[in-house]
Amino acid sequence: MTELGKGSAAAKETRDAALPVVLIIRAKDFLDACRYIGAGVAARRALPELATMLPAAPLLLLLAANGTSQLDCVCSRIGRGPERISYGEKVVQRTYCQYIDSYPLYETCETLEPASTAVPAVARLIPRSWSRGQPPPAEGDPPPADREGKGEGCDGALAAVRRLRNTTASELTRFLESRIAADCIRACSLQGLNHTAWNVDTLTTDHLRRTVLSQLLHAVRRITKVMIISDVLTRRLPWKLRDANKTELLTEMKVYQEHASNYWREKAQLFSLGVKHISQLFVPLAFEHLDTHPNDQRLHEWIENMGRLADMLHTRLRGWVQDVQSISEQITNYKVEEDQKSPGRYIVRKPLLNHELLFHHEFYLSFLDDFSAQCEEQQPKASQMFGLADAVYSFYREHWFKQGVYYSWRIPAHISIVDEEWRLEDKSSATLSVETGCMQLLADALDHPSCPLEDLPPETIQQRERCREQLWDDVVQRSPHIPVTSYLAYTQRANVNLCLLAWMAVNSLGICQDVPFSVVQSVHDARCYFDSPDNQSCLQSNATDAICSVSRAILLLKCRDFSSSTPPELCVVRFYTNGSYTTTANATWGDTNHKWYGKPTERTLRYKDTLNSATLKYKDFKIDDLKPLEMSFIGLNIIFRILTAGVYVYLPQLRNLPGMIFLSFQITGIVQILCSEIVYRVAGVPDLSTMVLIDSALTLLSCIWLNSFCYQMYACIRHLRLPNDLLPDEARKVFCRQVLCVLITWTIVCTASIVMESTSKYFLLHSRIVYLTGISLSIIFNLVCLGLIGCMHLRTKKSMRKLSISSNTKLGSKKQLVYLSVKTVFLSGIGIIIRIAFHQVQDIAQIVYYVHIATMMQGPLLFVFFICNETALPVLKYRILACWNPEIVSLGQELCSSAERNLAKRRNERPLAAEASL
């Protein structure tokens, strides 16, 4: 419709059209009709008939035209005259004008200690009450009578309030309950201030700063008033249903759910609007109350730091907004059913995501305690800045977010409320395998926290995001332990208690500082994660924030022993509506003030110390005291492996088919040591995960070479043929065939593992299992071959006894038995499987480190037991000595005749005589 103030014709037309409608509607509908008909003084003049229909009609028309601002003026005039307070004035005073007398601020005593600049700053956020004859304040809240056109309306509204009776008062209460939030949202939007950028010029311009700050303060004060008034009005509207059948109950339940949903939706809109205003006013409010530097350069830095702190505060408060929005959507999911055990009683089943989750929000921030020390060097007044942020959060947490939490409890006694049966399973003792690089990042953030006001390098931000994604991948895998095949793989993974991981991730010093703390979303994501591990489509968080969301739910609901419930020393400041406040005093803790503080318990610290000392401290396996011993063993290993390989190349007797296979095994071992100990440990390339794949692949290749060697031993004994019986060409052909078989098998296994890890990170566990399975099967094959060789030896010995063939020779001396036993261990790969078994030991990294050092003695042992024996060592000795003394008789030449030796001697002497004559 058009506005009625444009002419009498329009007014008459509107009046004639409205009268038939108003005659058949209730007061609530009448109010909606008035709101729809028009606004302003013209509406009141054009509808005199409507004003006589109900005693409250003039007041309702004024409120429909001008909003609840008319009642602000009424509150300032109630009780100021000599007249006795009427019934209507009492109703308005109890509902709209009855603000709380004082606003307490609960905070740590460190924040509120004397000389705190946070206390006078927060005092400016307190609403100014106009009830009980108090005059309106000058700052922030301009008197309604001073606004244009409001003086006449105030007089009419006061007169209408005094004429209210019982029925009309209830109609007024209904009107206020439906209009107060919407009116505040419309009046407190302040669209023109959204683009105000605070810099040196705008902050130091007094009239600009004060004008903007005054409007913002007025808006947040009004929102605070509406929060309290709305809660008072809502408590006067209980669910009136007492005895009814199921059909009536369902009907009333739908009405209740719709009403409650609207209530929470309006709360969410107010929260969102208020949080935006808090972020805007935080910098100018701090500028007027904190000690700032006149120097432009220092002031510029101060403004940047306060802007970052405002963003941090906004992130914390935004989580509240998200939760309240979610609650408004979940109200409609309440289910009603009749109690089968008690006829006439009903059960209301609440969803898991109900309003009670709001109690898990932090009662108090810990910015001052967490960041002031490390920010003092960069910002000398850091403690004041963080203290102000903590105090602002505590004030609004108490007077905004705490209001209305109990609303959904207003249900009759004959109806039972039951929570959803789903419960997060206990994960307090669960462990999972995670990347040690991410755990090192979390540990460093706790042990060496950085100032959040600093400009973080882009690579640091990217590293945190990659770490969150990697941790989420690890959590999704749900693997308590990923098998490792090398000591490098041990440094890549770490077994971590799930609760400890959650605490380290979402701690205020952790990697989740920029993720809003939404409890409802955290519980939703946790249920989705634990109920459907294979389908993550129900997660509301993205992959970067999912670890933060789920970890918060785990820590809040199932890890009570990992965060302290012992509150700090708490003090209170009471602010009064006239702008004054009392001094701080010790505060007593109530049951509702129980909170999770995020401070570590003894159990948490014990787990963390174990993690640091057992895994992260030895992540690179560089213990300072043992570093010289480690480097010496690595050098000896490389030298003796090269010597062993050189001997097999130098001696013709060892250049047979088994010798070439054993030489390949040695070369593989040398390459593995050079890659893992020299290239990676010294040069730092390639990355750890790639080096783990290379190291595991070379370990598998070494085992496959041993397979070929053991098979050749078995084939020689099976066919009664010595290794030297093969001609050189035939030996090369057989060797090429063996190499082809080895490489095909090795390539298949490595390709499968690489493809798994390249395809998806979720296949990391399967990739390591493929390597471990390949190594295990290879060692089993060696054991089978060596077992068959032993069986053939026993069978041959038994056959000789049946043929009555006896011999005084035994298997060998004790020395030969020792050599044979050690060789069997080397050739079977038992040493490799023992080393891998030690690598599976988690939380005892020292043992893994000692085993790693011990394996570096493999080179000298191979040289001793494969070269320093009665077959190879004498040949090597005579070959070396013959280089200096050709007359030395080498092995195999003892039975030659003296004539042959003399002939050889003459051939050597003739060149020497010729040289002497020259």
PDB file of N, CA and C in Angstrom, residues 71 117 152 196 213 256 262 265 350 368 479 481 505 552 564 654 725 762 778 817:
ATOM      1  N   LEU A  71       9.467   3.386  23.385  1.00  0.00           N
ATOM      2  CA  LEU A  71       9.509   2.899  24.765  1.00  0.00           C
ATOM      3  C   LEU A  71      10.766   3.347  25.487  1.00  0.00           C
ATOM      4  N   THR A 117      43.881  -0.932  31.783  1.00  0.00           N
ATOM      5  CA  THR A 117      43.170  -0.060  30.846  1.00  0.00           C
ATOM      6  C   THR A 117      41.943  -0.739  30.268  1.00  0.00           C
ATOM      7  N   GLU A 152       6.321  14.148  20.347  1.00  0.00           N
ATOM      8  CA  GLU A 152       4.879  13.928  20.355  1.00  0.00           C
ATOM      9  C   GLU A 152       4.556  12.467  20.575  1.00  0.00           C
ATOM     10  N   THR A 196      34.750   1.872   6.880  1.00  0.00           N
ATOM     11  CA  THR A 196      35.654   2.755   7.611  1.00  0.00           C
ATOM     12  C   THR A 196      36.972   2.038   7.860  1.00  0.00           C
ATOM     13  N   LEU A 213      32.833   6.007  16.493  1.00  0.00           N
ATOM     14  CA  LEU A 213      32.848   5.203  17.711  1.00  0.00           C
ATOM     15  C   LEU A 213      31.554   5.371  18.493  1.00  0.00           C
ATOM     16  N   TYR A 256       5.581 -24.584  18.854  1.00  0.00           N
ATOM     17  CA  TYR A 256       6.720 -24.299  19.722  1.00  0.00           C
ATOM     18  C   TYR A 256       8.025 -24.306  18.934  1.00  0.00           C
ATOM     19  N   ASN A 262      12.415 -19.286  15.259  1.00  0.00           N
ATOM     20  CA  ASN A 262      12.458 -17.846  14.994  1.00  0.00           C
ATOM     21  C   ASN A 262      13.264 -17.120  16.058  1.00  0.00           C
ATOM     22  N   ARG A 265      16.855 -17.759  15.377  1.00  0.00           N
ATOM     23  CA  ARG A 265      17.260 -17.100  14.135  1.00  0.00           C
ATOM     24  C   ARG A 265      17.480 -15.613  14.371  1.00  0.00           C
ATOM     25  N   LYS A 350      15.759 -34.865  21.558  1.00  0.00           N
ATOM     26  CA  LYS A 350      16.538 -33.769  20.996  1.00  0.00           C
ATOM     27  C   LYS A 350      17.595 -34.322  20.050  1.00  0.00           C
ATOM     28  N   LEU A 368      46.178 -12.989  26.815  1.00  0.00           N
ATOM     29  CA  LEU A 368      47.165 -12.338  27.673  1.00  0.00           C
ATOM     30  C   LEU A 368      48.181 -13.333  28.186  1.00  0.00           C
ATOM     31  N   SER A 479      44.945 -45.590  11.197  1.00  0.00           N
ATOM     32  CA  SER A 479      45.938 -46.645  11.376  1.00  0.00           C
ATOM     33  C   SER A 479      46.695 -46.416  12.675  1.00  0.00           C
ATOM     34  N   HIS A 481      49.314 -47.948  13.510  1.00  0.00           N
ATOM     35  CA  HIS A 481      50.742 -48.097  13.249  1.00  0.00           C
ATOM     36  C   HIS A 481      50.948 -48.430  11.782  1.00  0.00           C
ATOM     37  N   ALA A 505      46.892 -29.812  18.449  1.00  0.00           N
ATOM     38  CA  ALA A 505      46.437 -29.148  17.225  1.00  0.00           C
ATOM     39  C   ALA A 505      45.585 -27.927  17.533  1.00  0.00           C
ATOM     40  N   ARG A 552      38.622 -30.699  18.055  1.00  0.00           N
ATOM     41  CA  ARG A 552      37.933 -29.980  19.119  1.00  0.00           C
ATOM     42  C   ARG A 552      36.834 -30.823  19.726  1.00  0.00           C
ATOM     43  N   SER A 564      43.128 -29.111  31.503  1.00  0.00           N
ATOM     44  CA  SER A 564      42.910 -28.800  32.910  1.00  0.00           C
ATOM     45  C   SER A 564      41.530 -28.203  33.135  1.00  0.00           C
ATOM     46  N   LEU A 654      86.676 -66.171  -7.228  1.00  0.00           N
ATOM     47  CA  LEU A 654      85.383 -65.679  -6.742  1.00  0.00           C
ATOM     48  C   LEU A 654      84.521 -65.064  -7.847  1.00  0.00           C
ATOM     49  N   ASP A 725      82.444 -75.156 -12.111  1.00  0.00           N
ATOM     50  CA  ASP A 725      82.328 -76.088 -13.231  1.00  0.00           C
ATOM     51  C   ASP A 725      81.740 -75.431 -14.467  1.00  0.00           C
ATOM     52  N   TYR A 762      45.908 -42.076   1.088  1.00  0.00           N
ATOM     53  CA  TYR A 762      45.246 -43.080   1.900  1.00  0.00           C
ATOM     54  C   TYR A 762      45.875 -44.460   1.716  1.00  0.00           C
ATOM     55  N   SER A 778      60.580 -62.880   0.671  1.00  0.00           N
ATOM     56  CA  SER A 778      61.950 -63.116   0.216  1.00  0.00           C
ATOM     57  C   SER A 778      62.772 -63.838   1.279  1.00  0.00           C
ATOM     58  N   LEU A 817      82.214 -73.872  12.182  1.00  0.00           N
ATOM     59  CA  LEU A 817      80.794 -73.844  12.544  1.00  0.00           C
ATOM     60  C   LEU A 817      80.313 -72.424  12.809  1.00  0.00           C
TER      61      LEU A 817
END
